[in-house]
mmCIF file of C-alpha atoms in Angstrom:
data_model
loop_
_atom_site.group_PDB
_atom_site.id
_atom_site.type_symbol
_atom_site.label_atom_id
_atom_site.label_comp_id
_atom_site.label_asym_id
_atom_site.label_seq_id
_atom_site.Cartn_x
_atom_site.Cartn_y
_atom_site.Cartn_z
ATOM 1 C CA LEU A 45 0.040 -0.148 -0.097
ATOM 2 C CA ALA A 46 1.172 3.378 -1.007
ATOM 3 C CA PHE A 47 0.298 6.418 0.986
ATOM 4 C CA VAL A 48 0.654 10.319 -0.138
ATOM 5 C CA CYS A 49 0.184 13.086 2.188
ATOM 6 C CA ASP A 50 0.223 16.665 0.311
ATOM 7 C CA ASP A 51 1.504 20.104 1.613
ATOM 8 C CA THR A 52 -1.814 20.729 3.483
ATOM 9 C CA LEU A 53 -0.737 18.087 6.184
ATOM 10 C CA GLU A 54 -0.547 20.283 9.379
ATOM 11 C CA ALA A 55 2.459 19.272 11.908
ATOM 12 C CA GLY A 56 1.021 16.578 14.300
ATOM 13 C CA THR A 57 -1.744 15.066 12.065
ATOM 14 C CA LEU A 58 0.014 12.441 10.235
ATOM 15 C CA ALA A 59 -1.528 9.652 12.663
ATOM 16 C CA ALA A 60 -4.930 11.276 11.647
ATOM 17 C CA ALA A 61 -4.011 11.422 7.819
ATOM 18 C CA VAL A 62 -2.805 7.776 7.671
ATOM 19 C CA GLY A 63 -5.095 6.310 10.274
ATOM 20 C CA GLU A 64 -5.241 3.208 12.491
ATOM 21 C CA ASP A 65 -6.460 0.909 10.005
ATOM 22 C CA ASN A 66 -3.595 1.703 7.552
ATOM 23 C CA LYS A 67 -0.627 2.310 9.927
ATOM 24 C CA TYR A 68 0.879 -1.079 9.830
ATOM 25 C CA LEU A 69 -0.138 -1.664 6.041
ATOM 26 C CA VAL A 70 1.698 1.298 4.320
ATOM 27 C CA GLU A 71 4.699 0.026 2.398
ATOM 28 C CA ASP A 72 5.725 3.103 0.556
ATOM 29 C CA LEU A 73 4.987 6.953 2.419
ATOM 30 C CA THR A 74 5.400 10.100 0.633
ATOM 31 C CA ILE A 75 4.817 13.304 2.847
ATOM 32 C CA SER A 76 4.912 17.414 1.902
ATOM 33 C CA GLY A 77 4.536 19.715 4.487
ATOM 34 C CA PRO A 78 5.453 20.110 7.826
ATOM 35 C CA LEU A 79 6.426 16.994 10.454
ATOM 36 C CA ASN A 80 6.883 17.102 14.110
ATOM 37 C CA GLY A 81 8.276 15.078 16.837
ATOM 38 C CA ALA A 82 4.710 13.089 17.084
ATOM 39 C CA ASP A 83 4.836 12.442 13.406
ATOM 40 C CA LEU A 84 8.276 11.246 13.459
ATOM 41 C CA ASP A 85 7.253 8.747 16.261
ATOM 42 C CA PHE A 86 4.595 7.583 14.204
ATOM 43 C CA ILE A 87 6.434 7.162 11.059
ATOM 44 C CA ARG A 88 8.980 4.980 13.147
ATOM 45 C CA GLN A 89 6.266 2.542 14.575
ATOM 46 C CA MET A 90 5.076 2.316 10.513
ATOM 47 C CA ALA A 91 8.742 1.379 9.883
ATOM 48 C CA GLY A 92 8.625 -1.481 12.547
ATOM 49 C CA ARG A 93 10.198 0.078 15.813
ATOM 50 C CA ASP A 94 8.628 1.958 18.609
ATOM 51 C CA PHE A 95 10.565 3.904 20.997
ATOM 52 C CA SER A 96 11.065 1.171 23.563
ATOM 53 C CA TRP A 97 12.914 -0.549 20.802
ATOM 54 C CA GLU A 98 10.139 -3.092 20.565
ATOM 55 C CA PRO A 99 8.992 -4.552 17.250
ATOM 56 C CA THR A 100 5.730 -3.376 15.801
ATOM 57 C CA ALA A 101 3.794 -4.857 12.675
ATOM 58 C CA GLY A 102 4.722 -1.925 10.475
ATOM 59 C CA VAL A 103 5.911 -2.707 7.091
ATOM 60 C CA LEU A 104 7.095 0.523 5.502
ATOM 61 C CA THR A 105 10.196 0.265 3.790
ATOM 62 C CA ARG A 106 10.108 3.637 1.238
ATOM 63 C CA LEU A 107 10.114 6.798 2.848
ATOM 64 C CA ASP A 108 9.948 10.330 0.737
ATOM 65 C CA ILE A 109 10.171 13.459 2.738
ATOM 66 C CA SER A 110 11.968 15.451 0.083
ATOM 67 C CA ASN A 111 9.600 18.321 0.486
ATOM 68 C CA ALA A 112 8.890 17.806 4.150
ATOM 69 C CA THR A 113 9.813 20.467 6.808
ATOM 70 C CA LEU A 114 10.802 19.739 10.398
ATOM 71 C CA VAL A 115 8.964 21.685 13.185
ATOM 72 C CA TYR A 116 10.458 22.136 16.661
ATOM 73 C CA GLN A 117 7.281 20.641 18.602
ATOM 74 C CA GLY A 118 5.721 17.614 19.216
ATOM 75 C CA THR A 119 5.779 14.931 21.967
ATOM 76 C CA TYR A 120 6.868 11.506 21.377
ATOM 77 C CA SER A 121 5.681 8.831 24.151
ATOM 78 C CA GLN A 122 7.605 8.988 27.500
ATOM 79 C CA THR A 123 9.535 6.028 26.350
ATOM 80 C CA GLY A 124 11.558 8.161 24.033
ATOM 81 C CA ILE A 125 15.055 7.454 22.760
ATOM 82 C CA ARG A 126 16.422 9.736 25.571
ATOM 83 C CA GLN A 127 15.725 12.406 27.838
ATOM 84 C CA PRO A 128 16.526 15.872 27.946
ATOM 85 C CA ILE A 129 18.585 18.366 27.368
ATOM 86 C CA GLU A 130 19.293 20.328 24.626
ATOM 87 C CA SER A 131 23.402 19.170 24.317
ATOM 88 C CA ASP A 132 22.685 15.777 24.838
ATOM 89 C CA TYR A 133 24.886 13.845 22.035
ATOM 90 C CA TYR A 134 22.406 11.314 21.292
ATOM 91 C CA ALA A 135 18.919 13.063 21.161
ATOM 92 C CA TYR A 136 17.363 16.686 21.412
ATOM 93 C CA ASN A 137 14.891 16.776 24.001
ATOM 94 C CA GLU A 138 12.896 19.199 25.949
ATOM 95 C CA TRP A 139 11.273 19.638 29.134
ATOM 96 C CA THR A 140 7.410 21.502 29.197
ATOM 97 C CA LEU A 141 6.525 21.750 32.867
ATOM 98 C CA SER A 142 2.894 22.747 31.634
ATOM 99 C CA SER A 143 2.150 19.217 29.827
ATOM 100 C CA SER A 144 0.678 16.353 31.407
ATOM 101 C CA GLU A 145 3.541 14.245 29.143
ATOM 102 C CA PRO A 146 6.653 16.754 30.444
ATOM 103 C CA ILE A 147 9.238 14.857 28.241
ATOM 104 C CA LYS A 148 9.243 15.973 24.905
ATOM 105 C CA MET A 149 11.509 15.065 21.928
ATOM 106 C CA ALA A 150 11.054 17.448 19.267
ATOM 107 C CA ALA A 151 12.253 17.570 15.628
ATOM 108 C CA ARG A 152 14.803 19.927 14.797
ATOM 109 C CA GLN A 153 14.249 22.425 12.607
ATOM 110 C CA ASP A 154 17.470 22.113 10.518
ATOM 111 C CA ALA A 155 17.938 17.839 11.016
ATOM 112 C CA LEU A 156 15.834 14.782 11.494
ATOM 113 C CA PRO A 157 16.883 13.346 15.459
ATOM 114 C CA GLU A 158 19.370 11.523 16.313
ATOM 115 C CA LEU A 159 18.378 7.439 16.099
ATOM 116 C CA VAL A 160 15.151 8.106 14.964
ATOM 117 C CA PHE A 161 14.906 5.247 12.337
ATOM 118 C CA THR A 162 17.572 3.039 14.143
ATOM 119 C CA LYS A 163 16.539 -0.746 13.753
ATOM 120 C CA THR A 164 13.439 -0.010 11.683
ATOM 121 C CA ASN A 165 12.582 -1.579 8.345
ATOM 122 C CA LEU A 166 13.292 1.446 6.039
ATOM 123 C CA GLU A 167 14.881 0.379 2.709
ATOM 124 C CA GLU A 168 14.780 3.447 0.748
ATOM 125 C CA VAL A 169 14.603 7.351 2.017
ATOM 126 C CA ILE A 170 14.372 10.380 0.308
ATOM 127 C CA LEU A 171 15.665 13.026 2.529
ATOM 128 C CA PRO A 172 14.356 16.314 3.238
ATOM 129 C CA THR A 173 15.806 19.017 0.807
ATOM 130 C CA SER A 174 15.200 21.520 3.833
ATOM 131 C CA ILE A 175 17.835 19.961 6.477
ATOM 132 C CA THR A 176 21.317 21.277 6.805
ATOM 133 C CA LYS A 177 22.486 18.398 9.354
ATOM 134 C CA ILE A 178 22.606 14.567 9.498
ATOM 135 C CA TYR A 179 23.106 13.138 12.546
ATOM 136 C CA SER A 180 22.767 9.414 13.860
ATOM 137 C CA SER A 181 19.372 9.331 12.570
ATOM 138 C CA PHE A 182 20.071 5.996 10.322
ATOM 139 C CA SER A 183 22.722 4.096 12.594
ATOM 140 C CA GLU A 184 21.617 0.622 12.487
ATOM 141 C CA CYS A 185 19.283 1.081 9.934
ATOM 142 C CA TYR A 186 20.296 -2.551 8.485
ATOM 143 C CA SER A 187 17.697 -2.779 5.826
ATOM 144 C CA LEU A 188 18.480 0.827 4.157
ATOM 145 C CA LYS A 189 20.141 -0.239 0.871
ATOM 146 C CA GLY A 190 20.919 1.251 -2.383
ATOM 147 C CA THR A 191 22.073 5.113 -3.140
ATOM 148 C CA ILE A 192 21.758 7.838 -0.470
ATOM 149 C CA VAL A 193 21.759 11.457 -2.023
ATOM 150 C CA ILE A 194 22.839 13.885 0.597
ATOM 151 C CA PRO A 195 20.700 17.301 -0.453
ATOM 152 C CA GLU A 196 22.730 20.121 -1.374
ATOM 153 C CA GLY A 197 22.434 22.393 1.474
ATOM 154 C CA VAL A 198 23.822 19.972 4.104
ATOM 155 C CA THR A 199 26.647 21.017 5.937
ATOM 156 C CA THR A 200 27.417 18.127 8.262
ATOM 157 C CA ILE A 201 27.222 14.146 8.211
ATOM 158 C CA GLY A 202 27.358 13.581 11.922
ATOM 159 C CA ASP A 203 29.127 10.780 13.943
ATOM 160 C CA TYR A 204 27.343 7.516 13.112
ATOM 161 C CA ALA A 205 25.031 8.995 10.564
ATOM 162 C CA PHE A 206 24.940 5.784 8.561
ATOM 163 C CA GLU A 207 26.591 2.916 10.403
ATOM 164 C CA SER A 208 25.921 -0.349 9.996
ATOM 165 C CA THR A 209 23.438 0.019 7.006
ATOM 166 C CA GLY A 210 23.519 -1.794 3.551
ATOM 167 C CA ILE A 211 24.069 1.522 1.632
ATOM 168 C CA GLU A 212 26.052 0.556 -1.743
ATOM 169 C CA HIS A 213 26.721 4.157 -2.963
ATOM 170 C CA VAL A 214 26.444 8.261 -1.355
ATOM 171 C CA VAL A 215 26.356 11.273 -3.461
ATOM 172 C CA LEU A 216 27.772 13.937 -1.234
ATOM 173 C CA PRO A 217 26.655 17.597 -1.456
ATOM 174 C CA SER A 218 29.152 20.557 -2.425
ATOM 175 C CA THR A 219 28.011 22.476 0.745
ATOM 176 C CA LEU A 220 29.765 20.140 3.193
ATOM 177 C CA THR A 221 31.666 22.635 5.488
ATOM 178 C CA GLU A 222 34.578 21.930 8.020
ATOM 179 C CA SER A 223 34.746 23.194 11.734
ATOM 180 C CA THR A 224 37.020 26.208 12.037
ATOM 181 C CA LYS A 225 37.477 24.601 15.657
ATOM 182 C CA ALA A 226 41.168 23.355 16.260
ATOM 183 C CA ASN A 227 39.658 20.513 17.776
ATOM 184 C CA PRO A 228 36.137 19.946 16.421
ATOM 185 C CA GLY A 229 33.896 18.059 18.997
ATOM 186 C CA ALA A 230 30.975 15.685 18.103
ATOM 187 C CA ASN A 231 28.768 16.230 14.634
ATOM 188 C CA GLU A 232 31.208 19.385 14.045
ATOM 189 C CA SER A 233 33.222 18.386 11.084
ATOM 190 C CA ALA A 234 32.034 17.845 7.395
ATOM 191 C CA ILE A 235 32.043 14.212 7.847
ATOM 192 C CA CYS A 236 32.252 12.900 11.160
ATOM 193 C CA ALA A 237 33.653 10.063 13.055
ATOM 194 C CA HIS A 238 32.301 6.565 12.160
ATOM 195 C CA ALA A 239 29.817 8.087 9.756
ATOM 196 C CA PHE A 240 29.725 4.977 7.426
ATOM 197 C CA ASP A 241 31.696 2.392 10.023
ATOM 198 C CA ASN A 242 30.372 -0.960 9.072
ATOM 199 C CA CYS A 243 28.376 -0.276 5.757
ATOM 200 C CA TRP A 244 29.500 -3.607 4.429
ATOM 201 C CA ALA A 245 27.784 -2.809 0.842
ATOM 202 C CA LEU A 246 29.319 0.542 0.344
ATOM 203 C CA LYS A 247 31.213 0.117 -2.867
ATOM 204 C CA SER A 248 32.558 3.762 -3.960
ATOM 205 C CA ILE A 249 32.431 7.055 -2.821
ATOM 206 C CA GLU A 250 33.730 10.639 -4.082
ATOM 207 C CA PHE A 251 34.367 13.519 -1.674
ATOM 208 C CA PRO A 252 33.862 17.449 -2.612
ATOM 209 C CA ALA A 253 36.627 19.987 -2.395
ATOM 210 C CA SER A 254 34.765 21.240 0.715
ATOM 211 C CA VAL A 255 36.030 18.246 2.917
ATOM 212 C CA HIS A 256 39.127 18.646 4.262
ATOM 213 C CA LYS A 257 39.429 15.706 6.716
ATOM 214 C CA ILE A 258 38.442 11.993 7.043
ATOM 215 C CA CYS A 259 37.768 11.398 10.565
ATOM 216 C CA ASP A 260 38.352 8.103 12.944
ATOM 217 C CA ALA A 261 36.743 4.967 11.533
ATOM 218 C CA THR A 262 34.809 6.806 8.992
ATOM 219 C CA PHE A 263 35.158 3.498 6.167
ATOM 220 C CA GLN A 264 35.938 1.236 9.398
ATOM 221 C CA ASN A 265 34.638 -2.788 8.110
ATOM 222 C CA CYS A 266 33.498 -1.402 4.410
ATOM 223 C CA VAL A 267 34.369 -4.677 3.198
ATOM 224 C CA SER A 268 33.036 -3.438 -0.177
ATOM 225 C CA LEU A 269 34.679 -0.106 -0.594
ATOM 226 C CA THR A 270 36.713 -0.919 -4.135
ATOM 227 C CA GLU A 271 36.949 3.264 -5.109
ATOM 228 C CA LEU A 272 37.559 6.585 -2.740
ATOM 229 C CA THR A 273 37.912 9.670 -4.786
ATOM 230 C CA ILE A 274 39.494 12.290 -2.641
ATOM 231 C CA PRO A 275 40.401 15.964 -3.730
ATOM 232 C CA ALA A 276 43.600 17.700 -3.590
ATOM 233 C CA THR A 277 42.113 20.058 -0.635
ATOM 234 C CA LEU A 278 42.195 16.986 2.191
ATOM 235 C CA ARG A 279 44.444 17.697 4.632
ATOM 236 C CA THR A 280 44.112 15.190 7.428
ATOM 237 C CA ILE A 281 43.220 11.300 7.377
#
């Protein structure tokens, strides 16, 4: 079953638009318009996992959110990935003391939350053109395969971004940007540590000129990698 949500969708209404009857039947989902934390929670369940890391009956394998925008709001369940703080390395959470559900993991406005699709059934994802960073949203998304196109405008591919996925090819944007810090922290390089670690099917990759460093374990256990094209601007491996 394929399902399309157009740009009339309001943030937080994906569950109502798809409906409980279709929740675990949709294999191909296309979404335009705003998505918040509650919507991402629902998509994760459609893709075979809840935020307690328990399997669901979801069969979603293809997700096209290229025309979606991310809205900083929307409550996940209290069993969300981690709780709170804005600076947390793994997740972006917020206290809302006036709410009956005080723990809230919200969609960033510039990126998908960390680990949001970890261990789901997704095989193909078309990323939002509105994002500027990619964190560990697809780490251990074992079923993810084929080609991942990173949209132009993305400046950072974070730590463990696609670690332990079955992707074969990656198209990198020219907009990747190195940190100006002497010792960049987590998620601060153009392509960060372990970004493609254990991508067993990855065959080739070509870096744009804006990448000046290959970080720790970027291609660790990439047993199928046969071609790596690096620019003359590369300074550090």
